[in-house]
mmCIF file with all atom_site columns, C-alpha atoms in Angstrom:
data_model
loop_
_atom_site.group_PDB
_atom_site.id
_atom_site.type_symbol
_atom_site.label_atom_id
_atom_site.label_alt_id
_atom_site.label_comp_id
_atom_site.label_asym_id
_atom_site.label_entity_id
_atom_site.label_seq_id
_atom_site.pdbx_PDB_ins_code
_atom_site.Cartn_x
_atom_site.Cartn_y
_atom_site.Cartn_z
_atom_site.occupancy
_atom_site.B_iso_or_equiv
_atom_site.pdbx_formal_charge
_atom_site.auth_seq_id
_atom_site.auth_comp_id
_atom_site.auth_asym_id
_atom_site.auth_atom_id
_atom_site.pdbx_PDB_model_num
ATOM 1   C CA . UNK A 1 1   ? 0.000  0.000  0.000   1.00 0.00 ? 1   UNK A CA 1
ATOM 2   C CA . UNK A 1 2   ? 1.030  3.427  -1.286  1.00 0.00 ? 2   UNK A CA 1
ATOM 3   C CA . UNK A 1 3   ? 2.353  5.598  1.374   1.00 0.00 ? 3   UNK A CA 1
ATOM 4   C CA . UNK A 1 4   ? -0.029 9.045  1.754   1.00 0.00 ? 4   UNK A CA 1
ATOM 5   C CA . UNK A 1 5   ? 1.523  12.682 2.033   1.00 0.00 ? 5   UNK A CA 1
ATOM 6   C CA . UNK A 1 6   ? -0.969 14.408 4.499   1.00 0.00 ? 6   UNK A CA 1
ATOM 7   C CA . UNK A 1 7   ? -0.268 18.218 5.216   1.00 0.00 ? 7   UNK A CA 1
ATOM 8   C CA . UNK A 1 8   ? -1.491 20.633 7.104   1.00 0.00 ? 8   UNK A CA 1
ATOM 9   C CA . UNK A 1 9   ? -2.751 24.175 6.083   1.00 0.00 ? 9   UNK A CA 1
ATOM 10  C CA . UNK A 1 10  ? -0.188 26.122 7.930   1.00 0.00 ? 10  UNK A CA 1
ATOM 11  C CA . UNK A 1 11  ? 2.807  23.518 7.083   1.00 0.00 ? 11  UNK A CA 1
ATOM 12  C CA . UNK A 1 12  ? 1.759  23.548 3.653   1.00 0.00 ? 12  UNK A CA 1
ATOM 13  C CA . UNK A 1 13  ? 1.722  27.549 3.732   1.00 0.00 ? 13  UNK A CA 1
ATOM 14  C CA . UNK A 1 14  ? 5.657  26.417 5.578   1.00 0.00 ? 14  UNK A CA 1
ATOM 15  C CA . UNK A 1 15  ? 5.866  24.465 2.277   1.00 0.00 ? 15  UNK A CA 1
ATOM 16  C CA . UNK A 1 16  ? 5.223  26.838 -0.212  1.00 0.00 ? 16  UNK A CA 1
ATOM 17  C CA . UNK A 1 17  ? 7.461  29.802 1.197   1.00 0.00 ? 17  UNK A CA 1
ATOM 18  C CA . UNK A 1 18  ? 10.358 27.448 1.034   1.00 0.00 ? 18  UNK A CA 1
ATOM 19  C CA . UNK A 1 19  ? 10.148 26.160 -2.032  1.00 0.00 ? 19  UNK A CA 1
ATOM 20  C CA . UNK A 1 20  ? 9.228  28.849 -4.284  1.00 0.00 ? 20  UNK A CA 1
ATOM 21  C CA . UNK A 1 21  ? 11.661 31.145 -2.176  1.00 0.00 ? 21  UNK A CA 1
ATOM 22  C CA . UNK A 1 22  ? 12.139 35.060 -0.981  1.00 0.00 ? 22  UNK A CA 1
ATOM 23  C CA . UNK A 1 23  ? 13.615 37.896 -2.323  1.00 0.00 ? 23  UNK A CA 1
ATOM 24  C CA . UNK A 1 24  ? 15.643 39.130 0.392   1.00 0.00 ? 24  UNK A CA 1
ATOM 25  C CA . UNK A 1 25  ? 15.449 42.761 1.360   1.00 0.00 ? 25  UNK A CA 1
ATOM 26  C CA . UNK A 1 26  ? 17.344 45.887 -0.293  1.00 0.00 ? 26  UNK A CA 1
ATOM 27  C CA . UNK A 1 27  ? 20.482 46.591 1.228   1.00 0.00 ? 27  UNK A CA 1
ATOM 28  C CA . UNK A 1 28  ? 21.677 49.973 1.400   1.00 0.00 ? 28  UNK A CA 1
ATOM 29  C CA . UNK A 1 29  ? 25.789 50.182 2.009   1.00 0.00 ? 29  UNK A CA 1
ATOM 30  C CA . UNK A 1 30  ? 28.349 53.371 2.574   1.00 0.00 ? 30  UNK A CA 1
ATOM 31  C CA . UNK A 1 31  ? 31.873 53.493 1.609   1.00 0.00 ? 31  UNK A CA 1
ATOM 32  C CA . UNK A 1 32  ? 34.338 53.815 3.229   1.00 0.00 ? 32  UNK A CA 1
ATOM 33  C CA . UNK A 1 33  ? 32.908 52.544 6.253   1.00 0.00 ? 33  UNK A CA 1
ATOM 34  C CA . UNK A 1 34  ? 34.012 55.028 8.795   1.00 0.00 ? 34  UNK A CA 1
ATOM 35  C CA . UNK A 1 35  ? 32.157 55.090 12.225  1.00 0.00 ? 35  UNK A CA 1
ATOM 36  C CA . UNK A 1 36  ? 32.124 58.998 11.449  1.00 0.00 ? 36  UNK A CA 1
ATOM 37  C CA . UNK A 1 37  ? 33.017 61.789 8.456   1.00 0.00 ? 37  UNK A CA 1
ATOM 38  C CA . UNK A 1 38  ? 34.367 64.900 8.404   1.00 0.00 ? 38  UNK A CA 1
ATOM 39  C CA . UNK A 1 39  ? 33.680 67.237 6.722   1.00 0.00 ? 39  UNK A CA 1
ATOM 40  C CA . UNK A 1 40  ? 35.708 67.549 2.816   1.00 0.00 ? 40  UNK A CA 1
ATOM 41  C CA . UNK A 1 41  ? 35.127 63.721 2.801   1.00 0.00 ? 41  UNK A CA 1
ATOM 42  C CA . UNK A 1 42  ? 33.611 61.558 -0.033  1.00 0.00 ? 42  UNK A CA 1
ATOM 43  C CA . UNK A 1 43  ? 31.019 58.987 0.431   1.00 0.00 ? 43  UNK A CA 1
ATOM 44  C CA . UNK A 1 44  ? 29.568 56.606 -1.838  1.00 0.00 ? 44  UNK A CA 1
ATOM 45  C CA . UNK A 1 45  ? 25.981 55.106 -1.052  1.00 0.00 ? 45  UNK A CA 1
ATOM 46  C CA . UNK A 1 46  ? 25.379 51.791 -2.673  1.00 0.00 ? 46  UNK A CA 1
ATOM 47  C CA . UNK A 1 47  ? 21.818 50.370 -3.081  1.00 0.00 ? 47  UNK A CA 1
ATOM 48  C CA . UNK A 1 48  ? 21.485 46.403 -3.986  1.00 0.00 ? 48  UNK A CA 1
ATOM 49  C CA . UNK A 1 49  ? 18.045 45.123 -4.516  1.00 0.00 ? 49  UNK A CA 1
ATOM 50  C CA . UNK A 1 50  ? 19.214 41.692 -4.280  1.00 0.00 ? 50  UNK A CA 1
ATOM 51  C CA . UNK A 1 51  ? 16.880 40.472 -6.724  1.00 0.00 ? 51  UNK A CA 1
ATOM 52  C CA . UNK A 1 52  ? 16.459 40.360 -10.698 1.00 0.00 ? 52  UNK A CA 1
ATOM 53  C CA . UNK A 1 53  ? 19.597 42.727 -12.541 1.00 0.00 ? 53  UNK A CA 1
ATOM 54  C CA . UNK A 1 54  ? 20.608 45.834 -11.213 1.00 0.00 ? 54  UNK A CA 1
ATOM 55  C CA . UNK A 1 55  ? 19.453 47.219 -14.675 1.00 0.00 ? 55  UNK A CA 1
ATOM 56  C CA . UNK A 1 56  ? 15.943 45.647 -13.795 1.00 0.00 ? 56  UNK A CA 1
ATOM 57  C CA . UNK A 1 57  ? 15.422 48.827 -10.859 1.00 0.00 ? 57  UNK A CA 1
ATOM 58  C CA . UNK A 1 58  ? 15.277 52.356 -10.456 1.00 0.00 ? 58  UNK A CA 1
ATOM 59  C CA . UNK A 1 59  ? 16.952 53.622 -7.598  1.00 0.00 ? 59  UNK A CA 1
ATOM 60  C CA . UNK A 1 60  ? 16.066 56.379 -5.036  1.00 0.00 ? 60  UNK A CA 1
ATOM 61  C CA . UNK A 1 61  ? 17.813 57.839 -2.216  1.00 0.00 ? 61  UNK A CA 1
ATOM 62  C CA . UNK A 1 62  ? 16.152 59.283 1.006   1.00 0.00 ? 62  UNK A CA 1
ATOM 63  C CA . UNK A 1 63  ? 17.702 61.343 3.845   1.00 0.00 ? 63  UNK A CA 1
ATOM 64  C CA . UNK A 1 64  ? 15.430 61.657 7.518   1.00 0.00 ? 64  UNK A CA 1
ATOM 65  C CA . UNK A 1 65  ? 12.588 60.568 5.506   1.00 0.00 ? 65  UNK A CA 1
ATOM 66  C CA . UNK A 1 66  ? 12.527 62.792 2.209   1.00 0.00 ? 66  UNK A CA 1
ATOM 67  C CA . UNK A 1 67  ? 13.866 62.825 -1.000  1.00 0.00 ? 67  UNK A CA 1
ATOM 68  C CA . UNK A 1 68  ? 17.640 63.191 -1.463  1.00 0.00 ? 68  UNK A CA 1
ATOM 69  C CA . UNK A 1 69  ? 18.493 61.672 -5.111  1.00 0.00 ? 69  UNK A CA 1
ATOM 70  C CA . UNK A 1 70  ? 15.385 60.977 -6.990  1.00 0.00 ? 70  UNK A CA 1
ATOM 71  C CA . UNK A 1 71  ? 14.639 58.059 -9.416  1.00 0.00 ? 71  UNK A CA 1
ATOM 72  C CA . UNK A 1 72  ? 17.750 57.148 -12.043 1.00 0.00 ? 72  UNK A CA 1
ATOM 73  C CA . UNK A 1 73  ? 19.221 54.028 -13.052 1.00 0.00 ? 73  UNK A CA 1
ATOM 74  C CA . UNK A 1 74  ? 22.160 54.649 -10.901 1.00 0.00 ? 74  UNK A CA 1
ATOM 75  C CA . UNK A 1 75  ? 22.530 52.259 -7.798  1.00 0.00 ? 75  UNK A CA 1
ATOM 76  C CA . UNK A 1 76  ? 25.517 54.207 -6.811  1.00 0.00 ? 76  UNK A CA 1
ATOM 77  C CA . UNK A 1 77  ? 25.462 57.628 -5.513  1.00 0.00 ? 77  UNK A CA 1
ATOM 78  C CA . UNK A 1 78  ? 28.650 59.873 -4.673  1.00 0.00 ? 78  UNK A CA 1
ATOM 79  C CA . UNK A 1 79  ? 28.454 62.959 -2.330  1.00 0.00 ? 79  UNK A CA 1
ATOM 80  C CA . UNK A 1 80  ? 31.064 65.335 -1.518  1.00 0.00 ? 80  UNK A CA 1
ATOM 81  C CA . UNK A 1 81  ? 30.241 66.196 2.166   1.00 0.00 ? 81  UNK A CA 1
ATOM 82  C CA . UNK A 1 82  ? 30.062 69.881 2.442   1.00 0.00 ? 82  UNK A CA 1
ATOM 83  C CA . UNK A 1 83  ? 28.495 70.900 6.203   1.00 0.00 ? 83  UNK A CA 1
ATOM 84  C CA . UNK A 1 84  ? 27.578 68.864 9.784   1.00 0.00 ? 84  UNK A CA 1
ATOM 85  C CA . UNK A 1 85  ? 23.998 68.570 7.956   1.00 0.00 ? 85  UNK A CA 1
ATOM 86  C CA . UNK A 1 86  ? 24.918 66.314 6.251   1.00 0.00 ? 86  UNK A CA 1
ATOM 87  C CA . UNK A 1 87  ? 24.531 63.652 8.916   1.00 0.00 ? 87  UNK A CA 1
ATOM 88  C CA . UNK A 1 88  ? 21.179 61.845 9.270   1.00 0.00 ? 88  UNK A CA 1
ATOM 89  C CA . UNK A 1 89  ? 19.754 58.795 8.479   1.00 0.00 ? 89  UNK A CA 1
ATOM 90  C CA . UNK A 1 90  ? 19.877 57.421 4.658   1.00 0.00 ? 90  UNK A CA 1
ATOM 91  C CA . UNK A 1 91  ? 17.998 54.493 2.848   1.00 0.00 ? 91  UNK A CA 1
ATOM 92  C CA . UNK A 1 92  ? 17.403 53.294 -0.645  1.00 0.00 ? 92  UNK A CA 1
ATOM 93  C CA . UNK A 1 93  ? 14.337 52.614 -2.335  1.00 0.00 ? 93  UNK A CA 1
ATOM 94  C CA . UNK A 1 94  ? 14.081 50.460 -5.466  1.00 0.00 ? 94  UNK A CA 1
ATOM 95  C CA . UNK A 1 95  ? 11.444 50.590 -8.293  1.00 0.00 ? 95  UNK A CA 1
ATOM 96  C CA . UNK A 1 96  ? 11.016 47.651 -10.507 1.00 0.00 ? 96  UNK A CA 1
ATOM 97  C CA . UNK A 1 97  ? 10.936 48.866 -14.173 1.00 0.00 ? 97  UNK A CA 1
ATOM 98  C CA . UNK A 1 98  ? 8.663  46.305 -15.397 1.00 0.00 ? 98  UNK A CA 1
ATOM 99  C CA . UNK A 1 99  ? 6.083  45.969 -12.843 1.00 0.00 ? 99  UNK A CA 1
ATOM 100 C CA . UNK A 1 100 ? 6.858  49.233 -10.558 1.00 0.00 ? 100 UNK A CA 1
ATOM 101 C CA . UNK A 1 101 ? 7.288  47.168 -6.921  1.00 0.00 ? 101 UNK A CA 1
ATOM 102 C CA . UNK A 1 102 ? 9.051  49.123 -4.726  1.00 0.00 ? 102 UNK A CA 1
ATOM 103 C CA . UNK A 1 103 ? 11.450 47.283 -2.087  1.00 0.00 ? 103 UNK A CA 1
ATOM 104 C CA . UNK A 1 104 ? 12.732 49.419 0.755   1.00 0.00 ? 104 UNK A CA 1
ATOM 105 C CA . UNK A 1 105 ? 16.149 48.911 2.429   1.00 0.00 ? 105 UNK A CA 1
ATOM 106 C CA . UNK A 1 106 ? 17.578 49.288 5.633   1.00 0.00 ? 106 UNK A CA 1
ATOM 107 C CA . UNK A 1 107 ? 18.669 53.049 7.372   1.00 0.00 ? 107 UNK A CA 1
ATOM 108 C CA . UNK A 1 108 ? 22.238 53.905 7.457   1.00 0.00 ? 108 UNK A CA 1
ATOM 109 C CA . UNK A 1 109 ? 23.117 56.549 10.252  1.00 0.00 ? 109 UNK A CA 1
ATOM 110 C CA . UNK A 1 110 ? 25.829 59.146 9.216   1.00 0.00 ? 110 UNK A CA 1
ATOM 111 C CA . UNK A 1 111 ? 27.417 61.162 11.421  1.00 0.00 ? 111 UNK A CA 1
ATOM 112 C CA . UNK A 1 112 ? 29.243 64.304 10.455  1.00 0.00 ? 112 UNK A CA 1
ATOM 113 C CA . UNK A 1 113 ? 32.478 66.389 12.057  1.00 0.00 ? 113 UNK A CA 1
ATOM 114 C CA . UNK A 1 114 ? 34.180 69.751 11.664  1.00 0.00 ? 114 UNK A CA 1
ATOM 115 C CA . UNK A 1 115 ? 37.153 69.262 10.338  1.00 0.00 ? 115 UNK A CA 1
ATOM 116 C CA . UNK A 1 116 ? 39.624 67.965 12.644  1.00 0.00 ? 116 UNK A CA 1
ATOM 117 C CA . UNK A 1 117 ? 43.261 68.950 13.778  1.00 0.00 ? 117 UNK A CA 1
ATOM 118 C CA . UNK A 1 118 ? 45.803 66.283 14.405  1.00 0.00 ? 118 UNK A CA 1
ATOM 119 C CA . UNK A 1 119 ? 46.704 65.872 17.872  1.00 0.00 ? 119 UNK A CA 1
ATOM 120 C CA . UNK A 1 120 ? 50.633 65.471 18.889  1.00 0.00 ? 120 UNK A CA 1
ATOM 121 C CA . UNK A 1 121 ? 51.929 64.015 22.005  1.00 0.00 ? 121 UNK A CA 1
ATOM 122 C CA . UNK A 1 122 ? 54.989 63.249 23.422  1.00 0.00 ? 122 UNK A CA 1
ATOM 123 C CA . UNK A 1 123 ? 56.316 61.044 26.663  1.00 0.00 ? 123 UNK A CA 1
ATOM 124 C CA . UNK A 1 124 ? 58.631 63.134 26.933  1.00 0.00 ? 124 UNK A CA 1
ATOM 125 C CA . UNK A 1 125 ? 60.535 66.751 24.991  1.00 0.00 ? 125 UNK A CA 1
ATOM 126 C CA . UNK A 1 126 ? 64.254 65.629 25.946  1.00 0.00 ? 126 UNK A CA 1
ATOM 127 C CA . UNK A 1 127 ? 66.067 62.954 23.994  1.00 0.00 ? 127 UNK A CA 1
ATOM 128 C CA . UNK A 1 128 ? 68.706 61.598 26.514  1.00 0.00 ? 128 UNK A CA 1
ATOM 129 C CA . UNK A 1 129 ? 72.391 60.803 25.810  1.00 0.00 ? 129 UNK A CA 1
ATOM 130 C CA . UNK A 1 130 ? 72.088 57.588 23.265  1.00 0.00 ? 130 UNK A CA 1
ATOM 131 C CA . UNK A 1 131 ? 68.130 57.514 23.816  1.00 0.00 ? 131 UNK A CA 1
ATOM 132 C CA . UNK A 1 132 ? 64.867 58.209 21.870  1.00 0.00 ? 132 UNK A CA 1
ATOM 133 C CA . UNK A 1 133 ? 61.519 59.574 22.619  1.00 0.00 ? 133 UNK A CA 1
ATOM 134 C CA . UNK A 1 134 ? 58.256 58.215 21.220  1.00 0.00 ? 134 UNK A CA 1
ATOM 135 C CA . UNK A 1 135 ? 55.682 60.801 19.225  1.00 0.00 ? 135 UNK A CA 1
ATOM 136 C CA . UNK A 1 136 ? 51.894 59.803 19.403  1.00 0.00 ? 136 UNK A CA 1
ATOM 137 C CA . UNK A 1 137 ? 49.529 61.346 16.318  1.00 0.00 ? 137 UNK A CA 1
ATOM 138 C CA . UNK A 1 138 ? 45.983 60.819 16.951  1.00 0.00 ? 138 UNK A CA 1
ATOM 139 C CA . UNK A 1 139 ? 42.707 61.861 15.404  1.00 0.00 ? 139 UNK A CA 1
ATOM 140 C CA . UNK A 1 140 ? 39.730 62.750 17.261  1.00 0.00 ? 140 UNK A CA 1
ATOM 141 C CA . UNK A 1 141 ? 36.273 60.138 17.126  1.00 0.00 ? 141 UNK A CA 1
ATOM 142 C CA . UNK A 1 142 ? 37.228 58.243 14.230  1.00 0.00 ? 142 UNK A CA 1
ATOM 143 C CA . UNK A 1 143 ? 39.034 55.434 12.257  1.00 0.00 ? 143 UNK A CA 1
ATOM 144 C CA . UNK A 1 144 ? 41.370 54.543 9.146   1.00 0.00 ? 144 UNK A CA 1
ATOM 145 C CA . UNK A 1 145 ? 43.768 57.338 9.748   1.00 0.00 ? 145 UNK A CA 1
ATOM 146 C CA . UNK A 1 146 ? 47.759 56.879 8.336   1.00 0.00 ? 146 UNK A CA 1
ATOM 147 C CA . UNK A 1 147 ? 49.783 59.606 9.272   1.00 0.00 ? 147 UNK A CA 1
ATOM 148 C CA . UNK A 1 148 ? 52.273 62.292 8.165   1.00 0.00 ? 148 UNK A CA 1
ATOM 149 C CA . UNK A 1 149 ? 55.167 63.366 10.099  1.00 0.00 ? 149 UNK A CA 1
ATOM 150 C CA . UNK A 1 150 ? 57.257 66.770 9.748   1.00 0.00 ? 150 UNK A CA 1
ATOM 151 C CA . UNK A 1 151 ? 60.513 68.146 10.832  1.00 0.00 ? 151 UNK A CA 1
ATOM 152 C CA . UNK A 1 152 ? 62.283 71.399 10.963  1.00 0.00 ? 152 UNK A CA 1
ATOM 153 C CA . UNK A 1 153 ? 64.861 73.671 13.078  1.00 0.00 ? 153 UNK A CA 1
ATOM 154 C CA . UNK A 1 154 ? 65.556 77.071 14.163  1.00 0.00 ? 154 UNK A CA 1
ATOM 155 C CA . UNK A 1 155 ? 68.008 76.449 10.994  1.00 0.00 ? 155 UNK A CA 1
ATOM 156 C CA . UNK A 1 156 ? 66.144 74.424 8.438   1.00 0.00 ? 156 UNK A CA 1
ATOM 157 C CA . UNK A 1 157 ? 62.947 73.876 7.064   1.00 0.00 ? 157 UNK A CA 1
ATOM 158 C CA . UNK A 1 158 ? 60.411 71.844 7.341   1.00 0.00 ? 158 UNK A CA 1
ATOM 159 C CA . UNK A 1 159 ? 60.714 68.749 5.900   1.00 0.00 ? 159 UNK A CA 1
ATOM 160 C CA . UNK A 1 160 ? 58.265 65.350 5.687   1.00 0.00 ? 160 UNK A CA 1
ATOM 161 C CA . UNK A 1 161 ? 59.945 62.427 7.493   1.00 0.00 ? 161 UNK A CA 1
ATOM 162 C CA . UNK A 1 162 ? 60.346 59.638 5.427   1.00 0.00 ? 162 UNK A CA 1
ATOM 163 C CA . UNK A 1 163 ? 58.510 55.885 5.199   1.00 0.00 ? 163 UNK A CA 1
ATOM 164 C CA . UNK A 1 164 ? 56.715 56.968 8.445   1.00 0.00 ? 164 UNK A CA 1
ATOM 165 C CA . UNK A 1 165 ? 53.058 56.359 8.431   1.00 0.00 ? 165 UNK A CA 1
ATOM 166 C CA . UNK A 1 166 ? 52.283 55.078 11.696  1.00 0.00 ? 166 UNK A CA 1
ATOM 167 C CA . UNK A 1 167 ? 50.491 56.830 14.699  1.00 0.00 ? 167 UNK A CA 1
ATOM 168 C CA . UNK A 1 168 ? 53.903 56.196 17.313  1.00 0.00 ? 168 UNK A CA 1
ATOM 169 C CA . UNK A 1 169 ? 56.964 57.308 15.838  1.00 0.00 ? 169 UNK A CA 1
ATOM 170 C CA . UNK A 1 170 ? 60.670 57.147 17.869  1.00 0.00 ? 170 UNK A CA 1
ATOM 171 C CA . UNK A 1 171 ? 62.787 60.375 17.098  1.00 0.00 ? 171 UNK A CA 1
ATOM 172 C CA . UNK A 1 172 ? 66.615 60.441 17.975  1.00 0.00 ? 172 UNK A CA 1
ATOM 173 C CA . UNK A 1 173 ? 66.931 64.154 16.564  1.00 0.00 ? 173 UNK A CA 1
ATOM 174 C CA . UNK A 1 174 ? 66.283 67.108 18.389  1.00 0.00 ? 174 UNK A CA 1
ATOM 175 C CA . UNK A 1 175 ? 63.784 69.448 16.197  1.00 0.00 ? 175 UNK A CA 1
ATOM 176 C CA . UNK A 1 176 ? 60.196 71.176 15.704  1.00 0.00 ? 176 UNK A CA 1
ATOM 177 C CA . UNK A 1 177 ? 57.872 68.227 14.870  1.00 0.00 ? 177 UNK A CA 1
ATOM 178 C CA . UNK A 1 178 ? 54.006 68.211 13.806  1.00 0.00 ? 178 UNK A CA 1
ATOM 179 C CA . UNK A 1 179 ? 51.893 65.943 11.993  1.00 0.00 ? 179 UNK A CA 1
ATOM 180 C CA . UNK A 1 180 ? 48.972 65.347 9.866   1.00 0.00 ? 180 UNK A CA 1
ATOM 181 C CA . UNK A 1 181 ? 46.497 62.456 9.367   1.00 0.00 ? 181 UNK A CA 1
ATOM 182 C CA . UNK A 1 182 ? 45.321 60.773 6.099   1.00 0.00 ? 182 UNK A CA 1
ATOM 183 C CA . UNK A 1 183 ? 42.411 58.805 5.004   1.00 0.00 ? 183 UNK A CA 1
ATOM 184 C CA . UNK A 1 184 ? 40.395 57.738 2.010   1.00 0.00 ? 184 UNK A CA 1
ATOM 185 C CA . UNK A 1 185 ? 40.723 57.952 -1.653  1.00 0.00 ? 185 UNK A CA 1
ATOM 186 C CA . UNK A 1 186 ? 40.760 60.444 -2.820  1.00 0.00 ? 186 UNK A CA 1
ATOM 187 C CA . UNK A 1 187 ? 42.838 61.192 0.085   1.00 0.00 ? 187 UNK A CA 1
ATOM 188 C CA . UNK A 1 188 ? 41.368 63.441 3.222   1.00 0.00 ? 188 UNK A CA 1
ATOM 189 C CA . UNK A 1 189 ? 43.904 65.636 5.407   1.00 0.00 ? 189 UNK A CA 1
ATOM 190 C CA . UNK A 1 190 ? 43.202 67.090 8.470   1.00 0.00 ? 190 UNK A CA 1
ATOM 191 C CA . UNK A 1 191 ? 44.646 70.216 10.028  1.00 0.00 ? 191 UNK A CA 1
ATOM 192 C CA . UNK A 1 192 ? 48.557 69.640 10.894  1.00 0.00 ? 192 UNK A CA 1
ATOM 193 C CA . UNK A 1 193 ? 48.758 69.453 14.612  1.00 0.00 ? 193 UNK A CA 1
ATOM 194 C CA . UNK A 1 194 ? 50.381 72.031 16.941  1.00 0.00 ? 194 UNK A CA 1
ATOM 195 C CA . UNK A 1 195 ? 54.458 71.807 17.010  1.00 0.00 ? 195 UNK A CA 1
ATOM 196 C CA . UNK A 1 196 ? 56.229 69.712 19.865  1.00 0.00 ? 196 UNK A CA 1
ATOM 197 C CA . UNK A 1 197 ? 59.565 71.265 20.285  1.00 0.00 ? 197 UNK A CA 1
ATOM 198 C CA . UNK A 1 198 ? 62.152 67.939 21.308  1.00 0.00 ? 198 UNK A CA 1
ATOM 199 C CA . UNK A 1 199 ? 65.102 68.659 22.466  1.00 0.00 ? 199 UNK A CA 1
ATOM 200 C CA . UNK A 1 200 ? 68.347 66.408 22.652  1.00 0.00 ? 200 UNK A CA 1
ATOM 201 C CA . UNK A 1 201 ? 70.964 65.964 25.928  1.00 0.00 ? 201 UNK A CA 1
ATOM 202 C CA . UNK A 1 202 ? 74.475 66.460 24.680  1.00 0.00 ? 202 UNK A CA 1
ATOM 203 C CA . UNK A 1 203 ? 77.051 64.926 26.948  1.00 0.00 ? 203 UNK A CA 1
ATOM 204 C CA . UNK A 1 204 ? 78.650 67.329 29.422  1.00 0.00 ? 204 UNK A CA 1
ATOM 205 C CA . UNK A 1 205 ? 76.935 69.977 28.546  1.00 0.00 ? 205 UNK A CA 1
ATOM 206 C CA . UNK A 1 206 ? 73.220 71.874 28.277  1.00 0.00 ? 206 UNK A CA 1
ATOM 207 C CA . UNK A 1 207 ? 70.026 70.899 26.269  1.00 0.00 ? 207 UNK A CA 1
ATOM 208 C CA . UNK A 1 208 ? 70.148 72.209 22.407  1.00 0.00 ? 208 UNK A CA 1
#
């Protein structure tokens, strides 16, 4: 005897949803991913539908709730980021060409800066006989940063130090030093920090 399939209503519903599938939500994406932007920076907002071909949907950007780029064929959006209003929350919304469903995606918070100035620290500003002393370059509420490093004297000027990107640097040379930090492409600079005068023990005699 034959065996009998019996299902239920709601396992058959179960059934259905599984088998025929489900488009998955729109996903809305920044890049670079920062966990905050200053302002001067470049963002990108990228919209995926995750169904059909990207040429299949119209795309629409929204910022708080209201328009920000209306309807193209463009799932990509650049934005030069120009002022602190520029923060808020951003989502996509997709059209379907053919038969004008709409999917909408998640929110994306972004939060905006002034422009910042590099910080410079030091452990200490006097280099003793045969030593070093460390420099720390540090931006303020944010991620991603490389960093530039500058030199000059009384006598000199200033000068970038070479093949030195990190945030801790060891100096064995007396001098002016400031710095800079770097992010992005195109690249993003902020301010160059205030100077931190080091100065170097010679033996037997004063600081120079």
């Amino acid at each position: 005897m034959g065996a009998t399939l019996l299902c239920e209503p709601g396992l058959f519903l179960l059934c259905t949803l599984l088998c025929s599938g489900h488009a998955q939500d729109a996903v809305l994406t920044i890049e670079p991913k920062w966990s905050s932007f200053f302002i001067g920076e470049f963002i990108v907002f990228k919209c995926d539908m995750n169904e059909g071909k990207d040429t299949d949907w119209l795309y629409k950007f929204n910022k708080d709730g209201r328009d920000f780029i209306l309807y193209s064929e463009y799932k990509e959006h650049g934005s030069n980021i120009t002022s602190t209003g520029d923060s808020g929350e951003y989502q996509c919304v997709g059209e379907m060409k053919i038969s004008h469903d709409t999917k909408n995606s998640n929110t994306v918070s972004v939060t905006v800066l002034d422009k910042p100035r590099a910080t410079l620290t030091a452990g200490t500003t006097i280099i003793p006989v045969g030593g070093s002393v460390t420099l720390t370059c540090s931006v303020q509420s944010s991620d991603g940063w490389k960093y530039e490093w500058f030199r000059r004297t009384q006598r000199t000027s200033e000068g970038k130090i070479r093949d030195q990107e990190n945030r801790d640097i060891r100096v064995f040379q007396g001098g002016i030093y400031s710095c800079r930090g770097t992010r992005g492409n195109p690249v993003y600079y902020t301010d160059i920090s205030d100077d931190v005068i080091i100065k170097k023990t010679r033996k037997f005699s004063n600081l120079v």
